[in-house]
């Protein structure tokens, strides 16, 4: 018999202060999870916590650099003390340091690999003992269509492709404990991050949207809620026979 967790489930969302992470935290709260948000800036999480609490669920936020091993262990311990053992983990934290290969510094490379890939490994390693103890868990890692290759994003593409390999391996290793591991790979989504990219490129956001729509067959840009809905599916108890998968949420065929 498949173990179904108790009514109160605990989910951790990294990078949950804004954008896609905030939408994921809110959606999982609506699904019946208590939410722990881990982000660099604790105060920046207030809006997300308010949205979580508005659903009637408990919310907790802790500041941590999820690329730092000691900080991750401390943050997960704080979550357990505040809410209980986490059984859902969403690795959403990420940064961009876009440069073409000739202009990319070692720091550009290391920073992006650390925040986008190393952090997912550290968080999964820290949380999996709690999932194994429950004999139930859901890991959802955020990849990207950039995993397929993108000009000026050798670091980001490598990290997001690495996330897919990590996810598939975790699915193999952890499945026997009732833990699934899947990845969501967003396409173009309107967020503060993509607005910052447009600004760096000297474009208006409207101009960037128009350019991206040339390859988006549903003829609209993605919204954070689109990604949150996909994460919700993978986090659901009813998705127990789905693991090691990468779902491209991009408004067009990908992968």
PDB file of N, CA and C in Angstrom, residues 48-105:
ATOM      1  N   UNK A  48       5.472  36.719   0.026  1.00  0.00           N
ATOM      2  CA  UNK A  48       5.177  35.301  -0.201  1.00  0.00           C
ATOM      3  C   UNK A  48       4.531  34.682   1.027  1.00  0.00           C
ATOM      4  N   UNK A  49       5.064  34.991   2.203  1.00  0.00           N
ATOM      5  CA  UNK A  49       4.486  34.454   3.435  1.00  0.00           C
ATOM      6  C   UNK A  49       3.048  34.922   3.626  1.00  0.00           C
ATOM      7  N   UNK A  50       2.778  36.184   3.267  1.00  0.00           N
ATOM      8  CA  UNK A  50       1.410  36.696   3.386  1.00  0.00           C
ATOM      9  C   UNK A  50       0.470  35.923   2.471  1.00  0.00           C
ATOM     10  N   UNK A  51       0.926  35.616   1.252  1.00  0.00           N
ATOM     11  CA  UNK A  51       0.099  34.848   0.318  1.00  0.00           C
ATOM     12  C   UNK A  51      -0.128  33.429   0.828  1.00  0.00           C
ATOM     13  N   UNK A  52       0.904  32.845   1.416  1.00  0.00           N
ATOM     14  CA  UNK A  52       0.771  31.494   1.984  1.00  0.00           C
ATOM     15  C   UNK A  52      -0.226  31.497   3.136  1.00  0.00           C
ATOM     16  N   UNK A  53      -0.065  32.427   4.057  1.00  0.00           N
ATOM     17  CA  UNK A  53      -0.940  32.478   5.226  1.00  0.00           C
ATOM     18  C   UNK A  53      -2.384  32.793   4.844  1.00  0.00           C
ATOM     19  N   UNK A  54      -2.576  33.504   3.737  1.00  0.00           N
ATOM     20  CA  UNK A  54      -3.932  33.821   3.264  1.00  0.00           C
ATOM     21  C   UNK A  54      -4.693  32.569   2.854  1.00  0.00           C
ATOM     22  N   UNK A  55      -3.971  31.482   2.561  1.00  0.00           N
ATOM     23  CA  UNK A  55      -4.626  30.218   2.208  1.00  0.00           C
ATOM     24  C   UNK A  55      -5.005  29.412   3.448  1.00  0.00           C
ATOM     25  N   UNK A  56      -4.553  29.868   4.607  1.00  0.00           N
ATOM     26  CA  UNK A  56      -4.811  29.131   5.841  1.00  0.00           C
ATOM     27  C   UNK A  56      -3.702  28.189   6.239  1.00  0.00           C
ATOM     28  N   UNK A  57      -2.619  28.169   5.463  1.00  0.00           N
ATOM     29  CA  UNK A  57      -1.485  27.308   5.781  1.00  0.00           C
ATOM     30  C   UNK A  57      -0.433  28.090   6.558  1.00  0.00           C
ATOM     31  N   UNK A  58       0.468  27.374   7.204  1.00  0.00           N
ATOM     32  CA  UNK A  58       1.565  28.016   7.925  1.00  0.00           C
ATOM     33  C   UNK A  58       2.696  28.368   6.956  1.00  0.00           C
ATOM     34  N   UNK A  59       3.352  29.491   7.238  1.00  0.00           N
ATOM     35  CA  UNK A  59       4.490  29.896   6.442  1.00  0.00           C
ATOM     36  C   UNK A  59       5.682  30.217   7.324  1.00  0.00           C
ATOM     37  N   UNK A  60       6.870  29.941   6.810  1.00  0.00           N
ATOM     38  CA  UNK A  60       8.100  30.199   7.549  1.00  0.00           C
ATOM     39  C   UNK A  60       9.165  30.573   6.535  1.00  0.00           C
ATOM     40  N   UNK A  61      10.005  31.536   6.871  1.00  0.00           N
ATOM     41  CA  UNK A  61      11.076  31.946   5.969  1.00  0.00           C
ATOM     42  C   UNK A  61      12.390  31.989   6.717  1.00  0.00           C
ATOM     43  N   UNK A  62      13.448  31.625   6.023  1.00  0.00           N
ATOM     44  CA  UNK A  62      14.783  31.658   6.606  1.00  0.00           C
ATOM     45  C   UNK A  62      15.760  32.148   5.541  1.00  0.00           C
ATOM     46  N   UNK A  63      16.683  32.993   5.948  1.00  0.00           N
ATOM     47  CA  UNK A  63      17.703  33.496   5.031  1.00  0.00           C
ATOM     48  C   UNK A  63      18.857  32.512   4.956  1.00  0.00           C
ATOM     49  N   UNK A  64      19.271  32.183   3.744  1.00  0.00           N
ATOM     50  CA  UNK A  64      20.412  31.279   3.576  1.00  0.00           C
ATOM     51  C   UNK A  64      20.926  31.361   2.154  1.00  0.00           C
ATOM     52  N   UNK A  65      22.207  31.192   2.008  1.00  0.00           N
ATOM     53  CA  UNK A  65      22.831  31.006   0.708  1.00  0.00           C
ATOM     54  C   UNK A  65      22.808  29.511   0.424  1.00  0.00           C
ATOM     55  N   UNK A  66      21.939  29.077  -0.473  1.00  0.00           N
ATOM     56  CA  UNK A  66      21.745  27.643  -0.681  1.00  0.00           C
ATOM     57  C   UNK A  66      22.900  26.989  -1.433  1.00  0.00           C
ATOM     58  N   UNK A  67      23.892  27.777  -1.831  1.00  0.00           N
ATOM     59  CA  UNK A  67      25.102  27.203  -2.406  1.00  0.00           C
ATOM     60  C   UNK A  67      26.159  26.921  -1.349  1.00  0.00           C
ATOM     61  N   UNK A  68      25.855  27.263  -0.091  1.00  0.00           N
ATOM     62  CA  UNK A  68      26.779  27.074   1.021  1.00  0.00           C
ATOM     63  C   UNK A  68      26.345  25.868   1.847  1.00  0.00           C
ATOM     64  N   UNK A  69      27.229  24.902   2.007  1.00  0.00           N
ATOM     65  CA  UNK A  69      26.883  23.642   2.658  1.00  0.00           C
ATOM     66  C   UNK A  69      26.394  23.833   4.087  1.00  0.00           C
ATOM     67  N   UNK A  70      27.135  24.608   4.876  1.00  0.00           N
ATOM     68  CA  UNK A  70      26.754  24.810   6.274  1.00  0.00           C
ATOM     69  C   UNK A  70      25.446  25.575   6.379  1.00  0.00           C
ATOM     70  N   UNK A  71      25.247  26.570   5.514  1.00  0.00           N
ATOM     71  CA  UNK A  71      24.020  27.365   5.543  1.00  0.00           C
ATOM     72  C   UNK A  71      22.802  26.509   5.222  1.00  0.00           C
ATOM     73  N   UNK A  72      22.964  25.581   4.288  1.00  0.00           N
ATOM     74  CA  UNK A  72      21.856  24.686   3.936  1.00  0.00           C
ATOM     75  C   UNK A  72      21.479  23.809   5.122  1.00  0.00           C
ATOM     76  N   UNK A  73      22.448  23.222   5.769  1.00  0.00           N
ATOM     77  CA  UNK A  73      22.165  22.362   6.923  1.00  0.00           C
ATOM     78  C   UNK A  73      21.468  23.147   8.031  1.00  0.00           C
ATOM     79  N   UNK A  74      21.930  24.369   8.275  1.00  0.00           N
ATOM     80  CA  UNK A  74      21.313  25.208   9.301  1.00  0.00           C
ATOM     81  C   UNK A  74      19.886  25.571   8.930  1.00  0.00           C
ATOM     82  N   UNK A  75      19.670  25.910   7.666  1.00  0.00           N
ATOM     83  CA  UNK A  75      18.337  26.308   7.215  1.00  0.00           C
ATOM     84  C   UNK A  75      17.349  25.151   7.311  1.00  0.00           C
ATOM     85  N   UNK A  76      17.753  23.963   6.890  1.00  0.00           N
ATOM     86  CA  UNK A  76      16.849  22.809   6.940  1.00  0.00           C
ATOM     87  C   UNK A  76      16.516  22.465   8.396  1.00  0.00           C
ATOM     88  N   UNK A  77      17.486  22.558   9.273  1.00  0.00           N
ATOM     89  CA  UNK A  77      17.221  22.328  10.699  1.00  0.00           C
ATOM     90  C   UNK A  77      16.209  23.336  11.228  1.00  0.00           C
ATOM     91  N   UNK A  78      16.340  24.585  10.810  1.00  0.00           N
ATOM     92  CA  UNK A  78      15.395  25.621  11.243  1.00  0.00           C
ATOM     93  C   UNK A  78      13.984  25.318  10.747  1.00  0.00           C
ATOM     94  N   UNK A  79      13.869  24.810   9.520  1.00  0.00           N
ATOM     95  CA  UNK A  79      12.559  24.451   8.976  1.00  0.00           C
ATOM     96  C   UNK A  79      11.933  23.322   9.784  1.00  0.00           C
ATOM     97  N   UNK A  80      12.716  22.303  10.080  1.00  0.00           N
ATOM     98  CA  UNK A  80      12.209  21.167  10.862  1.00  0.00           C
ATOM     99  C   UNK A  80      11.737  21.631  12.235  1.00  0.00           C
ATOM    100  N   UNK A  81      12.503  22.517  12.862  1.00  0.00           N
ATOM    101  CA  UNK A  81      12.128  23.017  14.183  1.00  0.00           C
ATOM    102  C   UNK A  81      10.849  23.853  14.126  1.00  0.00           C
ATOM    103  N   UNK A  82      10.682  24.611  13.043  1.00  0.00           N
ATOM    104  CA  UNK A  82       9.542  25.531  12.949  1.00  0.00           C
ATOM    105  C   UNK A  82       8.268  24.852  12.461  1.00  0.00           C
ATOM    106  N   UNK A  83       8.381  23.955  11.479  1.00  0.00           N
ATOM    107  CA  UNK A  83       7.199  23.389  10.831  1.00  0.00           C
ATOM    108  C   UNK A  83       7.093  21.874  10.963  1.00  0.00           C
ATOM    109  N   UNK A  84       8.232  21.197  10.952  1.00  0.00           N
ATOM    110  CA  UNK A  84       8.243  19.748  10.952  1.00  0.00           C
ATOM    111  C   UNK A  84       9.092  19.234   9.804  1.00  0.00           C
ATOM    112  N   UNK A  85       9.248  17.919   9.688  1.00  0.00           N
ATOM    113  CA  UNK A  85      10.090  17.342   8.638  1.00  0.00           C
ATOM    114  C   UNK A  85       9.519  17.623   7.244  1.00  0.00           C
ATOM    115  N   UNK A  86      10.325  18.144   6.330  1.00  0.00           N
ATOM    116  CA  UNK A  86       9.830  18.427   4.973  1.00  0.00           C
ATOM    117  C   UNK A  86       9.715  17.155   4.144  1.00  0.00           C
ATOM    118  N   UNK A  87       8.633  17.047   3.393  1.00  0.00           N
ATOM    119  CA  UNK A  87       8.456  15.915   2.486  1.00  0.00           C
ATOM    120  C   UNK A  87       8.347  16.358   1.030  1.00  0.00           C
ATOM    121  N   UNK A  88       8.357  17.668   0.792  1.00  0.00           N
ATOM    122  CA  UNK A  88       8.373  18.211  -0.573  1.00  0.00           C
ATOM    123  C   UNK A  88       9.496  19.239  -0.643  1.00  0.00           C
ATOM    124  N   UNK A  89      10.328  19.126  -1.671  1.00  0.00           N
ATOM    125  CA  UNK A  89      11.415  20.073  -1.900  1.00  0.00           C
ATOM    126  C   UNK A  89      11.352  20.581  -3.322  1.00  0.00           C
ATOM    127  N   UNK A  90      11.315  21.901  -3.464  1.00  0.00           N
ATOM    128  CA  UNK A  90      11.361  22.533  -4.788  1.00  0.00           C
ATOM    129  C   UNK A  90      12.621  23.382  -4.860  1.00  0.00           C
ATOM    130  N   UNK A  91      13.567  22.952  -5.694  1.00  0.00           N
ATOM    131  CA  UNK A  91      14.804  23.699  -5.887  1.00  0.00           C
ATOM    132  C   UNK A  91      14.620  24.692  -7.033  1.00  0.00           C
ATOM    133  N   UNK A  92      14.322  25.922  -6.653  1.00  0.00           N
ATOM    134  CA  UNK A  92      14.021  26.961  -7.626  1.00  0.00           C
ATOM    135  C   UNK A  92      15.079  28.051  -7.682  1.00  0.00           C
ATOM    136  N   UNK A  93      15.909  28.192  -6.668  1.00  0.00           N
ATOM    137  CA  UNK A  93      16.882  29.286  -6.619  1.00  0.00           C
ATOM    138  C   UNK A  93      17.781  29.268  -7.850  1.00  0.00           C
ATOM    139  N   UNK A  94      18.007  30.454  -8.402  1.00  0.00           N
ATOM    140  CA  UNK A  94      18.864  30.525  -9.583  1.00  0.00           C
ATOM    141  C   UNK A  94      19.291  31.939  -9.890  1.00  0.00           C
ATOM    142  N   UNK A  95      20.404  32.057 -10.606  1.00  0.00           N
ATOM    143  CA  UNK A  95      20.900  33.350 -11.060  1.00  0.00           C
ATOM    144  C   UNK A  95      21.370  33.238 -12.496  1.00  0.00           C
ATOM    145  N   UNK A  96      21.534  34.380 -13.137  1.00  0.00           N
ATOM    146  CA  UNK A  96      22.102  34.473 -14.481  1.00  0.00           C
ATOM    147  C   UNK A  96      23.373  35.310 -14.432  1.00  0.00           C
ATOM    148  N   UNK A  97      24.351  34.923 -15.225  1.00  0.00           N
ATOM    149  CA  UNK A  97      25.550  35.730 -15.467  1.00  0.00           C
ATOM    150  C   UNK A  97      25.890  35.550 -16.943  1.00  0.00           C
ATOM    151  N   UNK A  98      25.048  36.116 -17.803  1.00  0.00           N
ATOM    152  CA  UNK A  98      25.146  35.863 -19.239  1.00  0.00           C
ATOM    153  C   UNK A  98      26.381  36.538 -19.860  1.00  0.00           C
ATOM    154  N   UNK A  99      27.161  35.739 -20.564  1.00  0.00           N
ATOM    155  CA  UNK A  99      28.303  36.211 -21.336  1.00  0.00           C
ATOM    156  C   UNK A  99      28.550  35.182 -22.440  1.00  0.00           C
ATOM    157  N   UNK A 100      29.039  35.641 -23.584  1.00  0.00           N
ATOM    158  CA  UNK A 100      29.527  34.681 -24.567  1.00  0.00           C
ATOM    159  C   UNK A 100      30.801  34.046 -24.013  1.00  0.00           C
ATOM    160  N   UNK A 101      31.193  32.932 -24.570  1.00  0.00           N
ATOM    161  CA  UNK A 101      32.317  32.165 -24.041  1.00  0.00           C
ATOM    162  C   UNK A 101      33.587  33.012 -23.923  1.00  0.00           C
ATOM    163  N   UNK A 102      33.866  33.819 -24.944  1.00  0.00           N
ATOM    164  CA  UNK A 102      35.091  34.615 -24.942  1.00  0.00           C
ATOM    165  C   UNK A 102      35.114  35.640 -23.814  1.00  0.00           C
ATOM    166  N   UNK A 103      33.940  36.076 -23.370  1.00  0.00           N
ATOM    167  CA  UNK A 103      33.857  37.110 -22.344  1.00  0.00           C
ATOM    168  C   UNK A 103      33.511  36.562 -20.956  1.00  0.00           C
ATOM    169  N   UNK A 104      33.215  35.274 -20.869  1.00  0.00           N
ATOM    170  CA  UNK A 104      32.782  34.705 -19.595  1.00  0.00           C
ATOM    171  C   UNK A 104      33.973  34.479 -18.670  1.00  0.00           C
ATOM    172  N   UNK A 105      33.868  35.024 -17.453  1.00  0.00           N
ATOM    173  CA  UNK A 105      34.941  34.844 -16.479  1.00  0.00           C
ATOM    174  C   UNK A 105      34.742  33.548 -15.712  1.00  0.00           C
TER     175      UNK A 105
END
